[in-house]
Amino acid sequence: MRLENKVAVVVGVGPGMGTAVALLFAQEGADLVLAAGKGDHIDALAGKISKLGRRAIPVAADATQPDEIGNVVSTAI
């Protein structure tokens, strides 16, 4: 596992590439902070990642808003 003991922040985890990246990072051993504009999808994705034995924290955030991205980073730290 190349990402064991690492935390990855993935922004834009809607259906598609963001979800695929998050799942790959989890399979490689990373814990994740997931950010997207809508909470339903990120909650479901966090559940899938938890089933892989990794931690995942979903955060509803608009990537165009600095304060919201600051909250995502603070959550990761």
PDB file of N, CA and C in Angstrom:
ATOM      1  N   MET A   1       0.848  -1.185   0.000  1.00  0.00           N
ATOM      2  CA  MET A   1       0.000   0.000   0.000  1.00  0.00           C
ATOM      3  C   MET A   1       0.889   1.242   0.000  1.00  0.00           C
ATOM      4  N   ARG A   2       0.861   1.937  -1.074  1.00  0.00           N
ATOM      5  CA  ARG A   2       1.754   3.080  -1.242  1.00  0.00           C
ATOM      6  C   ARG A   2       1.351   4.312  -0.441  1.00  0.00           C
ATOM      7  N   LEU A   3       0.091   4.407  -0.049  1.00  0.00           N
ATOM      8  CA  LEU A   3      -0.371   5.607   0.650  1.00  0.00           C
ATOM      9  C   LEU A   3      -0.721   5.355   2.113  1.00  0.00           C
ATOM     10  N   GLU A   4      -0.244   4.264   2.667  1.00  0.00           N
ATOM     11  CA  GLU A   4      -0.486   3.948   4.076  1.00  0.00           C
ATOM     12  C   GLU A   4      -0.002   5.091   4.956  1.00  0.00           C
ATOM     13  N   ASN A   5      -0.803   5.454   5.962  1.00  0.00           N
ATOM     14  CA  ASN A   5      -0.499   6.536   6.902  1.00  0.00           C
ATOM     15  C   ASN A   5      -0.488   7.920   6.262  1.00  0.00           C
ATOM     16  N   LYS A   6      -1.165   8.066   5.141  1.00  0.00           N
ATOM     17  CA  LYS A   6      -1.297   9.364   4.467  1.00  0.00           C
ATOM     18  C   LYS A   6      -2.759   9.779   4.481  1.00  0.00           C
ATOM     19  N   VAL A   7      -2.980  11.087   4.387  1.00  0.00           N
ATOM     20  CA  VAL A   7      -4.331  11.626   4.263  1.00  0.00           C
ATOM     21  C   VAL A   7      -4.409  12.338   2.927  1.00  0.00           C
ATOM     22  N   ALA A   8      -5.416  12.003   2.141  1.00  0.00           N
ATOM     23  CA  ALA A   8      -5.627  12.636   0.847  1.00  0.00           C
ATOM     24  C   ALA A   8      -6.890  13.484   0.903  1.00  0.00           C
ATOM     25  N   VAL A   9      -6.817  14.653   0.299  1.00  0.00           N
ATOM     26  CA  VAL A   9      -7.986  15.519   0.143  1.00  0.00           C
ATOM     27  C   VAL A   9      -8.389  15.430  -1.319  1.00  0.00           C
ATOM     28  N   VAL A  10      -9.632  15.027  -1.563  1.00  0.00           N
ATOM     29  CA  VAL A  10     -10.140  14.946  -2.931  1.00  0.00           C
ATOM     30  C   VAL A  10     -11.333  15.890  -3.034  1.00  0.00           C
ATOM     31  N   VAL A  11     -11.193  16.875  -3.897  1.00  0.00           N
ATOM     32  CA  VAL A  11     -12.238  17.880  -4.108  1.00  0.00           C
ATOM     33  C   VAL A  11     -12.954  17.548  -5.405  1.00  0.00           C
ATOM     34  N   GLY A  12     -14.272  17.642  -5.392  1.00  0.00           N
ATOM     35  CA  GLY A  12     -15.056  17.352  -6.584  1.00  0.00           C
ATOM     36  C   GLY A  12     -15.321  15.868  -6.736  1.00  0.00           C
ATOM     37  N   VAL A  13     -15.807  15.246  -5.668  1.00  0.00           N
ATOM     38  CA  VAL A  13     -16.024  13.800  -5.687  1.00  0.00           C
ATOM     39  C   VAL A  13     -17.429  13.426  -6.136  1.00  0.00           C
ATOM     40  N   GLY A  14     -17.903  14.128  -7.134  1.00  0.00           N
ATOM     41  CA  GLY A  14     -19.170  13.734  -7.735  1.00  0.00           C
ATOM     42  C   GLY A  14     -18.979  12.445  -8.511  1.00  0.00           C
ATOM     43  N   PRO A  15     -20.043  11.924  -9.077  1.00  0.00           N
ATOM     44  CA  PRO A  15     -19.911  10.698  -9.870  1.00  0.00           C
ATOM     45  C   PRO A  15     -18.884  10.900 -10.988  1.00  0.00           C
ATOM     46  N   GLY A  16     -18.019   9.953 -11.168  1.00  0.00           N
ATOM     47  CA  GLY A  16     -17.022  10.061 -12.223  1.00  0.00           C
ATOM     48  C   GLY A  16     -15.611  10.016 -11.689  1.00  0.00           C
ATOM     49  N   MET A  17     -14.763  10.863 -12.237  1.00  0.00           N
ATOM     50  CA  MET A  17     -13.339  10.810 -11.958  1.00  0.00           C
ATOM     51  C   MET A  17     -13.001  11.046 -10.486  1.00  0.00           C
ATOM     52  N   GLY A  18     -13.635  12.010  -9.834  1.00  0.00           N
ATOM     53  CA  GLY A  18     -13.344  12.281  -8.432  1.00  0.00           C
ATOM     54  C   GLY A  18     -13.604  11.073  -7.547  1.00  0.00           C
ATOM     55  N   THR A  19     -14.682  10.373  -7.809  1.00  0.00           N
ATOM     56  CA  THR A  19     -14.998   9.160  -7.057  1.00  0.00           C
ATOM     57  C   THR A  19     -13.961   8.080  -7.331  1.00  0.00           C
ATOM     58  N   ALA A  20     -13.591   7.917  -8.590  1.00  0.00           N
ATOM     59  CA  ALA A  20     -12.593   6.908  -8.947  1.00  0.00           C
ATOM     60  C   ALA A  20     -11.259   7.187  -8.266  1.00  0.00           C
ATOM     61  N   VAL A  21     -10.846   8.447  -8.232  1.00  0.00           N
ATOM     62  CA  VAL A  21      -9.589   8.825  -7.578  1.00  0.00           C
ATOM     63  C   VAL A  21      -9.670   8.524  -6.087  1.00  0.00           C
ATOM     64  N   ALA A  22     -10.765   8.901  -5.454  1.00  0.00           N
ATOM     65  CA  ALA A  22     -10.912   8.661  -4.014  1.00  0.00           C
ATOM     66  C   ALA A  22     -10.853   7.170  -3.692  1.00  0.00           C
ATOM     67  N   LEU A  23     -11.527   6.357  -4.476  1.00  0.00           N
ATOM     68  CA  LEU A  23     -11.511   4.910  -4.232  1.00  0.00           C
ATOM     69  C   LEU A  23     -10.118   4.320  -4.454  1.00  0.00           C
ATOM     70  N   LEU A  24      -9.417   4.788  -5.464  1.00  0.00           N
ATOM     71  CA  LEU A  24      -8.058   4.308  -5.709  1.00  0.00           C
ATOM     72  C   LEU A  24      -7.137   4.674  -4.555  1.00  0.00           C
ATOM     73  N   PHE A  25      -7.222   5.922  -4.081  1.00  0.00           N
ATOM     74  CA  PHE A  25      -6.405   6.342  -2.944  1.00  0.00           C
ATOM     75  C   PHE A  25      -6.698   5.479  -1.718  1.00  0.00           C
ATOM     76  N   ALA A  26      -7.977   5.189  -1.483  1.00  0.00           N
ATOM     77  CA  ALA A  26      -8.354   4.349  -0.338  1.00  0.00           C
ATOM     78  C   ALA A  26      -7.795   2.936  -0.500  1.00  0.00           C
ATOM     79  N   GLN A  27      -7.867   2.390  -1.701  1.00  0.00           N
ATOM     80  CA  GLN A  27      -7.328   1.051  -1.949  1.00  0.00           C
ATOM     81  C   GLN A  27      -5.815   1.013  -1.742  1.00  0.00           C
ATOM     82  N   GLU A  28      -5.170   2.144  -1.941  1.00  0.00           N
ATOM     83  CA  GLU A  28      -3.720   2.226  -1.736  1.00  0.00           C
ATOM     84  C   GLU A  28      -3.354   2.576  -0.292  1.00  0.00           C
ATOM     85  N   GLY A  29      -4.363   2.692   0.593  1.00  0.00           N
ATOM     86  CA  GLY A  29      -4.099   2.844   2.012  1.00  0.00           C
ATOM     87  C   GLY A  29      -4.315   4.217   2.613  1.00  0.00           C
ATOM     88  N   ALA A  30      -4.743   5.190   1.827  1.00  0.00           N
ATOM     89  CA  ALA A  30      -4.939   6.545   2.348  1.00  0.00           C
ATOM     90  C   ALA A  30      -6.260   6.675   3.098  1.00  0.00           C
ATOM     91  N   ASP A  31      -6.266   7.533   4.103  1.00  0.00           N
ATOM     92  CA  ASP A  31      -7.508   8.025   4.681  1.00  0.00           C
ATOM     93  C   ASP A  31      -7.854   9.271   3.885  1.00  0.00           C
ATOM     94  N   LEU A  32      -9.143   9.623   3.825  1.00  0.00           N
ATOM     95  CA  LEU A  32      -9.555  10.695   2.925  1.00  0.00           C
ATOM     96  C   LEU A  32     -10.450  11.735   3.567  1.00  0.00           C
ATOM     97  N   VAL A  33     -10.322  12.945   3.059  1.00  0.00           N
ATOM     98  CA  VAL A  33     -11.302  14.007   3.274  1.00  0.00           C
ATOM     99  C   VAL A  33     -11.910  14.241   1.906  1.00  0.00           C
ATOM    100  N   LEU A  34     -13.223  14.050   1.825  1.00  0.00           N
ATOM    101  CA  LEU A  34     -13.945  14.143   0.559  1.00  0.00           C
ATOM    102  C   LEU A  34     -14.732  15.433   0.514  1.00  0.00           C
ATOM    103  N   ALA A  35     -14.553  16.213  -0.535  1.00  0.00           N
ATOM    104  CA  ALA A  35     -15.267  17.479  -0.649  1.00  0.00           C
ATOM    105  C   ALA A  35     -16.052  17.533  -1.947  1.00  0.00           C
ATOM    106  N   ALA A  36     -17.291  17.966  -1.830  1.00  0.00           N
ATOM    107  CA  ALA A  36     -18.154  18.162  -3.001  1.00  0.00           C
ATOM    108  C   ALA A  36     -19.262  19.117  -2.609  1.00  0.00           C
ATOM    109  N   GLY A  37     -19.900  19.668  -3.598  1.00  0.00           N
ATOM    110  CA  GLY A  37     -20.957  20.645  -3.363  1.00  0.00           C
ATOM    111  C   GLY A  37     -22.212  20.060  -2.740  1.00  0.00           C
ATOM    112  N   LYS A  38     -22.480  18.798  -2.977  1.00  0.00           N
ATOM    113  CA  LYS A  38     -23.676  18.152  -2.448  1.00  0.00           C
ATOM    114  C   LYS A  38     -23.282  17.008  -1.533  1.00  0.00           C
ATOM    115  N   GLY A  39     -23.990  16.877  -0.417  1.00  0.00           N
ATOM    116  CA  GLY A  39     -23.621  15.912   0.604  1.00  0.00           C
ATOM    117  C   GLY A  39     -24.036  14.478   0.367  1.00  0.00           C
ATOM    118  N   ASP A  40     -25.095  14.212  -0.401  1.00  0.00           N
ATOM    119  CA  ASP A  40     -25.604  12.850  -0.535  1.00  0.00           C
ATOM    120  C   ASP A  40     -24.566  11.902  -1.132  1.00  0.00           C
ATOM    121  N   HIS A  41     -23.950  12.307  -2.210  1.00  0.00           N
ATOM    122  CA  HIS A  41     -22.991  11.431  -2.875  1.00  0.00           C
ATOM    123  C   HIS A  41     -21.747  11.217  -2.006  1.00  0.00           C
ATOM    124  N   ILE A  42     -21.278  12.269  -1.376  1.00  0.00           N
ATOM    125  CA  ILE A  42     -20.053  12.102  -0.588  1.00  0.00           C
ATOM    126  C   ILE A  42     -20.293  11.239   0.652  1.00  0.00           C
ATOM    127  N   ASP A  43     -21.491  11.279   1.195  1.00  0.00           N
ATOM    128  CA  ASP A  43     -21.811  10.408   2.331  1.00  0.00           C
ATOM    129  C   ASP A  43     -21.771   8.940   1.896  1.00  0.00           C
ATOM    130  N   ALA A  44     -22.348   8.643   0.731  1.00  0.00           N
ATOM    131  CA  ALA A  44     -22.348   7.272   0.220  1.00  0.00           C
ATOM    132  C   ALA A  44     -20.927   6.814  -0.089  1.00  0.00           C
ATOM    133  N   LEU A  45     -20.131   7.690  -0.671  1.00  0.00           N
ATOM    134  CA  LEU A  45     -18.743   7.358  -0.986  1.00  0.00           C
ATOM    135  C   LEU A  45     -17.939   7.119   0.291  1.00  0.00           C
ATOM    136  N   ALA A  46     -18.167   7.941   1.307  1.00  0.00           N
ATOM    137  CA  ALA A  46     -17.482   7.750   2.589  1.00  0.00           C
ATOM    138  C   ALA A  46     -17.808   6.365   3.160  1.00  0.00           C
ATOM    139  N   GLY A  47     -19.044   5.931   2.996  1.00  0.00           N
ATOM    140  CA  GLY A  47     -19.433   4.595   3.450  1.00  0.00           C
ATOM    141  C   GLY A  47     -18.689   3.494   2.708  1.00  0.00           C
ATOM    142  N   LYS A  48     -18.533   3.647   1.392  1.00  0.00           N
ATOM    143  CA  LYS A  48     -17.788   2.660   0.597  1.00  0.00           C
ATOM    144  C   LYS A  48     -16.329   2.601   1.044  1.00  0.00           C
ATOM    145  N   ILE A  49     -15.762   3.763   1.299  1.00  0.00           N
ATOM    146  CA  ILE A  49     -14.362   3.822   1.717  1.00  0.00           C
ATOM    147  C   ILE A  49     -14.188   3.201   3.098  1.00  0.00           C
ATOM    148  N   SER A  50     -15.140   3.434   3.979  1.00  0.00           N
ATOM    149  CA  SER A  50     -15.085   2.822   5.316  1.00  0.00           C
ATOM    150  C   SER A  50     -15.103   1.300   5.224  1.00  0.00           C
ATOM    151  N   LYS A  51     -15.852   0.768   4.264  1.00  0.00           N
ATOM    152  CA  LYS A  51     -15.901  -0.684   4.076  1.00  0.00           C
ATOM    153  C   LYS A  51     -14.562  -1.237   3.592  1.00  0.00           C
ATOM    154  N   LEU A  52     -13.725  -0.370   3.022  1.00  0.00           N
ATOM    155  CA  LEU A  52     -12.378  -0.776   2.613  1.00  0.00           C
ATOM    156  C   LEU A  52     -11.390  -0.711   3.784  1.00  0.00           C
ATOM    157  N   GLY A  53     -11.891  -0.288   4.954  1.00  0.00           N
ATOM    158  CA  GLY A  53     -11.043  -0.218   6.132  1.00  0.00           C
ATOM    159  C   GLY A  53     -10.298   1.095   6.281  1.00  0.00           C
ATOM    160  N   ARG A  54     -10.695   2.113   5.550  1.00  0.00           N
ATOM    161  CA  ARG A  54     -10.046   3.423   5.608  1.00  0.00           C
ATOM    162  C   ARG A  54     -11.011   4.429   6.205  1.00  0.00           C
ATOM    163  N   ARG A  55     -10.484   5.509   6.743  1.00  0.00           N
ATOM    164  CA  ARG A  55     -11.325   6.584   7.265  1.00  0.00           C
ATOM    165  C   ARG A  55     -11.650   7.538   6.131  1.00  0.00           C
ATOM    166  N   ALA A  56     -12.870   8.055   6.138  1.00  0.00           N
ATOM    167  CA  ALA A  56     -13.283   9.034   5.138  1.00  0.00           C
ATOM    168  C   ALA A  56     -14.202  10.048   5.805  1.00  0.00           C
ATOM    169  N   ILE A  57     -13.862  11.306   5.667  1.00  0.00           N
ATOM    170  CA  ILE A  57     -14.666  12.377   6.242  1.00  0.00           C
ATOM    171  C   ILE A  57     -15.276  13.180   5.092  1.00  0.00           C
ATOM    172  N   PRO A  58     -16.609  13.159   4.955  1.00  0.00           N
ATOM    173  CA  PRO A  58     -17.249  13.949   3.906  1.00  0.00           C
ATOM    174  C   PRO A  58     -17.448  15.394   4.370  1.00  0.00           C
ATOM    175  N   VAL A  59     -17.156  16.334   3.479  1.00  0.00           N
ATOM    176  CA  VAL A  59     -17.331  17.752   3.773  1.00  0.00           C
ATOM    177  C   VAL A  59     -18.037  18.397   2.584  1.00  0.00           C
ATOM    178  N   ALA A  60     -19.197  18.996   2.826  1.00  0.00           N
ATOM    179  CA  ALA A  60     -19.878  19.737   1.767  1.00  0.00           C
ATOM    180  C   ALA A  60     -19.161  21.065   1.591  1.00  0.00           C
ATOM    181  N   ALA A  61     -18.613  21.294   0.382  1.00  0.00           N
ATOM    182  CA  ALA A  61     -17.843  22.512   0.143  1.00  0.00           C
ATOM    183  C   ALA A  61     -17.901  22.895  -1.327  1.00  0.00           C
ATOM    184  N   ASP A  62     -17.958  24.179  -1.567  1.00  0.00           N
ATOM    185  CA  ASP A  62     -17.890  24.747  -2.908  1.00  0.00           C
ATOM    186  C   ASP A  62     -16.427  25.121  -3.157  1.00  0.00           C
ATOM    187  N   ALA A  63     -15.806  24.489  -4.142  1.00  0.00           N
ATOM    188  CA  ALA A  63     -14.378  24.697  -4.400  1.00  0.00           C
ATOM    189  C   ALA A  63     -14.051  26.113  -4.858  1.00  0.00           C
ATOM    190  N   THR A  64     -15.049  26.898  -5.206  1.00  0.00           N
ATOM    191  CA  THR A  64     -14.787  28.274  -5.633  1.00  0.00           C
ATOM    192  C   THR A  64     -14.808  29.254  -4.466  1.00  0.00           C
ATOM    193  N   GLN A  65     -15.107  28.755  -3.265  1.00  0.00           N
ATOM    194  CA  GLN A  65     -15.208  29.617  -2.086  1.00  0.00           C
ATOM    195  C   GLN A  65     -14.023  29.363  -1.142  1.00  0.00           C
ATOM    196  N   PRO A  66     -13.111  30.316  -1.029  1.00  0.00           N
ATOM    197  CA  PRO A  66     -11.911  30.112  -0.200  1.00  0.00           C
ATOM    198  C   PRO A  66     -12.208  29.679   1.241  1.00  0.00           C
ATOM    199  N   ASP A  67     -13.227  30.254   1.857  1.00  0.00           N
ATOM    200  CA  ASP A  67     -13.543  29.875   3.237  1.00  0.00           C
ATOM    201  C   ASP A  67     -13.940  28.401   3.339  1.00  0.00           C
ATOM    202  N   GLU A  68     -14.688  27.933   2.356  1.00  0.00           N
ATOM    203  CA  GLU A  68     -15.126  26.542   2.385  1.00  0.00           C
ATOM    204  C   GLU A  68     -13.953  25.596   2.143  1.00  0.00           C
ATOM    205  N   ILE A  69     -13.056  25.962   1.248  1.00  0.00           N
ATOM    206  CA  ILE A  69     -11.867  25.138   1.016  1.00  0.00           C
ATOM    207  C   ILE A  69     -10.962  25.182   2.246  1.00  0.00           C
ATOM    208  N   GLY A  70     -10.901  26.322   2.911  1.00  0.00           N
ATOM    209  CA  GLY A  70     -10.152  26.410   4.160  1.00  0.00           C
ATOM    210  C   GLY A  70     -10.684  25.429   5.189  1.00  0.00           C
ATOM    211  N   ASN A  71     -11.992  25.262   5.233  1.00  0.00           N
ATOM    212  CA  ASN A  71     -12.621  24.302   6.147  1.00  0.00           C
ATOM    213  C   ASN A  71     -12.233  22.867   5.776  1.00  0.00           C
ATOM    214  N   VAL A  72     -12.147  22.581   4.495  1.00  0.00           N
ATOM    215  CA  VAL A  72     -11.737  21.249   4.047  1.00  0.00           C
ATOM    216  C   VAL A  72     -10.302  20.963   4.507  1.00  0.00           C
ATOM    217  N   VAL A  73      -9.425  21.928   4.309  1.00  0.00           N
ATOM    218  CA  VAL A  73      -8.024  21.765   4.714  1.00  0.00           C
ATOM    219  C   VAL A  73      -7.917  21.612   6.225  1.00  0.00           C
ATOM    220  N   SER A  74      -8.656  22.429   6.961  1.00  0.00           N
ATOM    221  CA  SER A  74      -8.640  22.325   8.431  1.00  0.00           C
ATOM    222  C   SER A  74      -9.107  20.945   8.881  1.00  0.00           C
ATOM    223  N   THR A  75     -10.112  20.402   8.212  1.00  0.00           N
ATOM    224  CA  THR A  75     -10.608  19.071   8.535  1.00  0.00           C
ATOM    225  C   THR A  75      -9.519  18.035   8.299  1.00  0.00           C
ATOM    226  N   ALA A  76      -8.782  18.184   7.220  1.00  0.00           N
ATOM    227  CA  ALA A  76      -7.714  17.233   6.906  1.00  0.00           C
ATOM    228  C   ALA A  76      -6.596  17.286   7.943  1.00  0.00           C
ATOM    229  N   ILE A  77      -6.277  18.478   8.372  1.00  0.00           N
ATOM    230  CA  ILE A  77      -5.203  18.639   9.360  1.00  0.00           C
ATOM    231  C   ILE A  77      -5.638  18.044  10.689  1.00  0.00           C
TER     232      ILE A  77
END
